[in-house]
């Protein structure tokens, strides 16, 4: 079955609803960074919680200013002062600092720069209107208002806002459990001498661990499984019983030793897709028991790109994130010719930068083969070339998609 990239992505995302949603847990505000809210967050207070001054200046009554532009100084209010017992005679003004509480009777705060000070008091130079430079109670957030919706990924600015409410812990979704394993007789764990002539390092499992860590998943690492259908089958059964999502790499194409495919066919409802995307044509997707399953292609570049483009959005959805992050993509000129064959959607790697005229242009990183890991060197974006497009000449417009934080 040949699928377009969009069809594949849609099917992957639709399957998320077949998995039961994650439980929740309480964590401290500090530990909530990058986690996802399991309930909406309500402000327990008004922010600001009292009328306060936006400037260093003078608190005035407009009625007094109507009588005279020169008012004697009756006192000073600092941030943190209790003004309940404040005595403020008619016909005077008060010195007031930024963030200090504004007395009820004050109509405005006049900024220092619009006044003149003398022995007699303060002379007010400009026009003064009711409410000038007073931050009103609840102006930023009203007590009881929803400030963060359920399913929101918590960023530093959001957590910073919650800290202004005095909130110290939050209910977030538990981390998604993801089991990973690599298949292939040729694989050697990194850090060990290569085990033979045809041996290579199992870089994919290492990469997956990094990606999943960055996506805040709990990882169950089942290691390297040899190309043996029985062992692969056992490993997959273990994986699916321990995790919400199982990810493998290798063994899903049409090679003679693609035993993962044989094992999967016996185990569950797995589709072996050929996706019209490059890199990353073979991709297996389905369910083993209650867990979702993604079988990535073995080539490291294909594995990374299919993970980024297809598995990442799935993981965000499964993790409880309700608003999909916005992928920043736009059109720019390519300054190189780009090799492209018609029939698949290409995710080539590029370097987006501004030229001497301050315009954004994209440069290719060079060779784009799915085994060429160097093609990520210096890259900061994908050059996304449409399925029905052929070779691209320099100067033509191409769509670029900036890498999100997963690749930075
Ligand atoms: P396969 O899909 O199993 O035929 O693998 C395709 C290519 O990816 C082969 O060159 C494999 O050696 C390589 N490969 C498979 N698994 C891994 C892995 N875990 N790490 C690095 N390369 C791999
Ligand atoms: Mg293999």
Coordinates of C-alpha atoms in Angstrom, one line a residue, residues 1 24 41 57 109 111 133 150 170 212 227-228 242 256 278 292 305 312 319 322 341 351 366 372 374:
X1 CA 0.0 0.0 0.0
X24 CA -2.2 12.2 36.1
X41 CA -5.4 25.9 36.0
X57 CA 5.7 59.6 41.0
X109 CA -0.4 58.8 39.8
X111 CA 5.0 60.4 36.8
X133 CA -0.5 55.2 35.9
X150 CA -6.0 21.3 30.1
X170 CA 0.3 21.3 39.3
X212 CA 12.3 10.3 23.8
X227 CA 17.4 -11.4 13.5
X228 CA 15.5 -14.3 14.9
X242 CA 5.2 -2.7 29.6
X256 CA 15.5 -11.4 3.2
X278 CA 12.1 10.5 1.3
X292 CA 0.7 1.2 19.6
X305 CA 13.2 11.8 9.9
X312 CA 6.8 13.0 17.3
X319 CA 1.1 12.6 26.0
X322 CA -4.3 19.2 23.0
X341 CA 12.9 12.7 -8.3
X351 CA 20.7 25.7 6.2
X366 CA 25.0 18.4 0.2
X372 CA 24.4 10.0 4.8
X374 CA 26.5 14.2 7.5

